[in-house]
Coordinates of C-alpha atoms in Angstrom, one line a residue:
X27 CA 0.0 0.0 0.0
X28 CA 2.9 2.4 0.9
X29 CA 4.4 1.8 -2.5
X30 CA 1.1 2.5 -4.3
X31 CA 0.6 5.7 -2.4
X32 CA 4.1 7.0 -3.2
X33 CA 3.7 6.1 -6.9
X34 CA 0.3 7.8 -6.9
X35 CA 1.9 11.0 -5.5
X36 CA 4.6 10.9 -8.1
X37 CA 1.9 10.4 -10.9
X38 CA -0.2 13.3 -9.6
X39 CA 2.9 15.5 -9.5
X40 CA 3.7 14.5 -13.1
X41 CA 0.1 15.2 -14.1
X42 CA 0.3 18.7 -12.5
X43 CA 3.5 19.5 -14.6
X44 CA 1.9 18.2 -17.8
X45 CA -1.3 20.3 -17.2
X46 CA 0.9 23.3 -16.5
X47 CA 2.7 22.8 -19.8
X48 CA -0.4 21.6 -21.8
X49 CA 0.1 24.3 -24.4
X50 CA 3.8 23.6 -24.9
X51 CA 5.6 20.8 -26.8
X52 CA 6.4 19.3 -23.4
X53 CA 2.8 18.1 -23.2
X54 CA 2.8 16.2 -26.4
X55 CA 6.3 14.9 -25.9
X56 CA 5.2 13.3 -22.6
X57 CA 2.2 11.8 -24.4
X58 CA 4.5 10.4 -27.2
X59 CA 6.8 8.8 -24.6
X60 CA 3.9 7.2 -22.9
X61 CA 2.6 6.0 -26.2
X62 CA 6.0 4.4 -27.0
X63 CA 6.2 2.8 -23.6
X64 CA 2.7 1.4 -23.9
X65 CA 3.4 -0.1 -27.3
X66 CA 6.6 -1.7 -26.1
X67 CA 4.8 -3.1 -23.0
X68 CA 2.2 -4.9 -25.2
X69 CA 4.8 -6.3 -27.6
X70 CA 6.9 -7.6 -24.8
X71 CA 3.9 -9.2 -23.0
X72 CA 3.0 -10.8 -26.4
X73 CA 6.6 -12.2 -26.4
X74 CA 7.5 -10.6 -29.7
X75 CA 11.2 -11.4 -30.1
X76 CA 11.8 -9.9 -33.6
X77 CA 14.2 -7.0 -32.8
X78 CA 13.2 -5.0 -35.9
X79 CA 9.5 -5.1 -35.0
X80 CA 10.3 -4.1 -31.4
X81 CA 12.5 -1.2 -32.2
X82 CA 10.7 0.0 -35.3
X83 CA 7.3 -0.4 -33.6
X84 CA 8.4 1.6 -30.5
X85 CA 9.8 4.4 -32.6
X86 CA 6.6 4.4 -34.7
X87 CA 4.5 4.6 -31.5
X88 CA 6.6 7.6 -30.4
X89 CA 6.0 9.4 -33.6
X90 CA 2.3 9.0 -34.2
X91 CA 1.1 11.4 -31.4
X92 CA 3.5 14.0 -32.8
X93 CA 1.5 14.0 -36.0
X94 CA -1.9 14.5 -34.3
X95 CA -2.0 18.2 -35.2
X96 CA 0.1 20.7 -37.2
X97 CA 0.4 22.9 -34.0
X98 CA 1.5 20.3 -31.5
X99 CA 5.2 21.4 -31.5
X100 CA 4.6 25.2 -31.4
X101 CA 6.5 27.4 -30.7
X102 CA 9.5 25.2 -31.5
X103 CA 8.1 24.3 -34.9
X104 CA 5.5 26.5 -36.6
X105 CA 2.2 25.1 -37.7
X106 CA 3.0 25.9 -41.3
X107 CA 6.3 24.0 -41.3
X108 CA 5.0 21.0 -39.3
X109 CA 1.9 20.8 -41.5
X110 CA 4.1 20.3 -44.6
X111 CA 6.2 17.7 -42.7
X112 CA 3.3 15.5 -41.5
X113 CA 1.4 16.0 -44.7
X114 CA 4.3 15.2 -47.0
X115 CA 3.3 11.5 -47.1
X116 CA -0.5 10.7 -47.1
X117 CA -1.6 8.7 -44.0
X118 CA -2.8 5.8 -46.1
X119 CA 0.6 5.5 -47.8
X120 CA 2.7 5.3 -44.7
X121 CA 0.2 2.9 -43.1
X122 CA 0.6 0.6 -46.1
X123 CA 4.4 0.9 -45.9
X124 CA 4.4 0.1 -42.1
X125 CA 2.2 -3.0 -42.5
X126 CA 4.3 -4.2 -45.4
X127 CA 7.5 -3.7 -43.4
X128 CA 6.0 -5.8 -40.6
X129 CA 5.1 -8.6 -43.0
X130 CA 8.6 -8.5 -44.6
X131 CA 10.1 -8.8 -41.1
X132 CA 7.9 -11.9 -40.5
X133 CA 9.1 -13.5 -43.8
X134 CA 12.7 -12.8 -43.0
X135 CA 12.5 -14.4 -39.5
X136 CA 9.6 -16.7 -39.9
X137 CA 11.1 -19.3 -37.5
X138 CA 10.6 -16.8 -34.6
X139 CA 8.0 -14.4 -35.9
X140 CA 4.4 -15.6 -36.6
X141 CA 1.4 -13.9 -38.0
X142 CA 0.0 -13.4 -34.5
X143 CA 3.1 -11.3 -33.7
X144 CA 2.3 -9.0 -36.7
X145 CA -1.3 -8.7 -35.7
X146 CA -0.3 -7.7 -32.2
X147 CA 2.4 -5.3 -33.4
X148 CA -0.2 -3.5 -35.6
X149 CA -2.5 -3.1 -32.5
X150 CA 0.3 -2.1 -30.2
X151 CA 2.1 0.4 -32.5
X152 CA -0.7 1.8 -34.6
X153 CA -4.0 1.5 -32.8
X154 CA -2.8 2.2 -29.3
X155 CA -0.7 5.3 -30.4
X156 CA -3.7 6.6 -32.3
X157 CA -5.6 6.6 -29.0
X158 CA -2.7 8.5 -27.4
X159 CA -2.8 11.0 -30.3
X160 CA -6.3 12.1 -29.1
X161 CA -4.6 14.2 -26.5
X162 CA -3.1 16.4 -29.2
X163 CA -6.1 16.3 -31.4
X164 CA -8.4 17.3 -28.5
X165 CA -6.1 20.0 -27.1
X166 CA -5.9 21.7 -30.5
X167 CA -9.6 21.6 -31.2
X168 CA -9.9 25.0 -29.5
X169 CA -12.3 27.5 -31.1
X170 CA -11.5 31.2 -30.7
X171 CA -9.0 30.4 -27.9
X172 CA -11.7 29.3 -25.4
X173 CA -9.7 26.3 -24.1
X174 CA -12.5 24.0 -25.0
X175 CA -10.0 21.3 -26.1
X176 CA -8.5 21.1 -22.6
X177 CA -12.0 20.6 -21.2
X178 CA -12.6 17.8 -23.7
X179 CA -9.4 16.1 -22.5
X180 CA -10.5 16.2 -18.9
X181 CA -14.0 15.1 -19.9
X182 CA -12.6 12.0 -21.5
X183 CA -10.3 11.3 -18.6
X184 CA -13.1 11.8 -16.1
X185 CA -15.3 9.3 -17.9
X186 CA -12.4 6.8 -17.6
X187 CA -10.9 7.4 -14.2
X188 CA -14.1 8.3 -12.3
X189 CA -15.8 5.2 -13.7
X190 CA -12.9 3.0 -12.5
X191 CA -12.8 4.6 -9.1
X192 CA -16.6 4.6 -8.6
X193 CA -16.8 1.0 -9.8
X194 CA -14.1 -0.1 -7.4
X195 CA -15.7 1.6 -4.4
X196 CA -19.2 0.6 -5.4
X197 CA -18.1 -2.9 -5.9
X198 CA -16.6 -3.0 -2.4
X199 CA -19.7 -1.6 -0.9
X200 CA -22.5 -3.2 -2.9
X201 CA -21.0 -5.7 -5.2
X202 CA -22.7 -9.1 -5.4
X203 CA -23.4 -10.0 -9.1
X204 CA -20.3 -10.8 -11.1
X205 CA -20.1 -8.8 -14.4
X206 CA -17.6 -10.9 -16.2
X207 CA -16.1 -13.6 -14.0
X208 CA -14.0 -15.3 -16.7
X209 CA -12.3 -12.0 -17.6
X210 CA -12.1 -10.0 -14.3
X211 CA -13.6 -11.9 -11.3
X212 CA -13.6 -8.8 -9.0
X213 CA -15.8 -6.6 -11.3
X214 CA -19.5 -6.6 -10.4
X215 CA -22.6 -5.2 -12.1
X216 CA -23.4 -3.1 -9.0
X217 CA -19.9 -1.7 -9.1
X218 CA -20.3 -0.9 -12.8
X219 CA -23.5 1.0 -12.1
X220 CA -21.9 3.0 -9.3
X221 CA -19.0 3.8 -11.6
X222 CA -21.2 5.2 -14.3
X223 CA -23.2 7.2 -11.8
X224 CA -20.0 8.6 -10.3
X225 CA -18.7 9.5 -13.7
X226 CA -21.9 11.3 -14.7
X227 CA -21.9 13.2 -11.4
X228 CA -18.2 14.3 -11.8
X229 CA -18.9 15.3 -15.4
X230 CA -21.7 17.5 -14.2
X231 CA -19.4 19.1 -11.7
X232 CA -16.8 19.6 -14.4
X233 CA -19.3 21.4 -16.6
X234 CA -20.3 23.7 -13.8
X235 CA -16.7 24.6 -13.0
X236 CA -15.8 25.1 -16.6
X237 CA -18.7 27.4 -17.3
X238 CA -17.7 29.4 -14.1
X239 CA -14.0 29.9 -15.0
X240 CA -13.7 29.6 -18.8
X241 CA -13.6 32.7 -21.0
X242 CA -16.4 31.2 -23.1
X243 CA -18.6 28.6 -21.4
X244 CA -20.4 25.7 -22.9
X245 CA -23.8 26.3 -24.4
X246 CA -26.9 24.6 -23.0
X247 CA -26.9 22.3 -26.1
X248 CA -23.3 21.4 -25.7
X249 CA -23.6 20.7 -22.0
X250 CA -26.7 18.6 -22.6
X251 CA -25.0 16.5 -25.3
X252 CA -22.0 15.9 -23.1
X253 CA -24.2 14.8 -20.2
X254 CA -26.2 12.5 -22.4
X255 CA -23.0 11.0 -23.9
X256 CA -21.3 10.7 -20.5
X257 CA -22.8 7.3 -19.4
X258 CA -22.2 5.7 -22.8
X259 CA -18.5 6.9 -22.9
X260 CA -18.2 5.8 -19.3
X261 CA -19.5 2.3 -20.2
X262 CA -17.0 2.1 -23.1
X263 CA -14.2 3.0 -20.7
X264 CA -15.1 -0.1 -18.7
X265 CA -15.1 -2.1 -21.9
X266 CA -11.5 -0.8 -22.5
X267 CA -10.5 -2.0 -19.1
X268 CA -12.0 -5.4 -19.8
X269 CA -10.3 -5.6 -23.2
X270 CA -7.0 -5.0 -21.5
X271 CA -7.8 -7.7 -19.0
X272 CA -8.5 -10.1 -21.8
X273 CA -5.1 -9.3 -23.3
X274 CA -3.3 -9.8 -20.0
X275 CA -5.1 -13.2 -19.5
X276 CA -4.0 -14.2 -23.0
X277 CA -0.5 -13.2 -22.2
X278 CA -0.7 -14.8 -18.7
X279 CA 0.6 -11.6 -17.0
X280 CA -0.8 -9.6 -14.1
X281 CA 0.3 -6.2 -15.4
X282 CA 1.6 -4.9 -18.7
X283 CA 4.6 -3.3 -17.1
X284 CA 6.3 -2.2 -13.9
X285 CA 7.1 1.4 -14.6
X286 CA 4.7 2.6 -11.9
X287 CA 5.4 0.4 -8.8
X288 CA 2.2 -0.8 -7.3
X289 CA 0.2 0.4 -10.3
X290 CA 1.6 -1.6 -13.2
X291 CA 2.6 -0.1 -16.6
X292 CA 1.5 2.7 -18.8
X293 CA -1.1 0.5 -20.5
X294 CA -2.5 -0.4 -17.0
X295 CA -3.1 3.3 -16.3
X296 CA -4.5 4.3 -19.8
X297 CA -6.4 1.2 -21.0
X298 CA -9.8 2.9 -20.3
X299 CA -8.7 6.3 -21.5
X300 CA -7.7 4.8 -24.9
X301 CA -11.4 4.0 -25.4
X302 CA -13.0 7.2 -23.9
X303 CA -10.7 9.8 -25.6
X304 CA -11.5 8.7 -29.2
X305 CA -15.2 8.7 -28.4
X306 CA -14.8 12.1 -26.8
X307 CA -13.3 13.3 -30.0
X308 CA -16.3 12.0 -31.9
X309 CA -18.6 13.9 -29.6
X310 CA -16.5 17.0 -29.9
X311 CA -16.6 16.8 -33.7
X312 CA -20.4 16.5 -33.5
X313 CA -20.7 19.5 -31.2
X314 CA -18.4 21.7 -33.3
X315 CA -19.6 20.7 -36.8
X316 CA -20.5 23.5 -39.1

């Protein structure tokens, strides 16, 4: 317990620094590092031994969040310059090149590299980093400098973290009916309901606080849509946690990594968020369309 508390304090301190630097390249660089670590954790848990895939995949996972927006590296690199860099090769082209590179690596070392390794590498180094890239996409979604993008980031994180906390506390207090005993025996339906309720309640508090302190607050329509979407995004956050549990059971490991003593690895901390943040981005696009 002492180790978990110390690690939690360190994580909160890191979060404070990241939030403080959210409009600087430091923010997206930290996100990119977490993305690379998470991808590497998954590949190692999957026992991928091909060195090219491990190194190339980790570098790829580091780079993807850096391409989330043309302004992610300002003021170090201007939006105009970075837009030309990330737009030089169309997304579909580099995606095809990456997948072909993985298959060529499999053919070169087929004795130790199976198709399952390639499938897992694609998930770990493309799908997961795409989830991390949502931090940059949401941050730079701001309209007229009203910091709405930062709110969307916290909204997505609240839907993930509040659900997890509420479900754990609710499960301890009221849990009786197992939700998915073959995947995660400790999770209960009662806990899940408490998690969603807690997430919705915190989302409502966040909306009130944002409208109180933001330069331009949320409209009634925007606030209503976000509240309606909150339980659904919260539920998908739980599905993200269960998906990660399935992977860990398939890999026969307790945690993806050990970078956070007592808390596991980066993937153990962000599994739910990688589901809630992309969905939050979809909601944001709906609200800001036209």
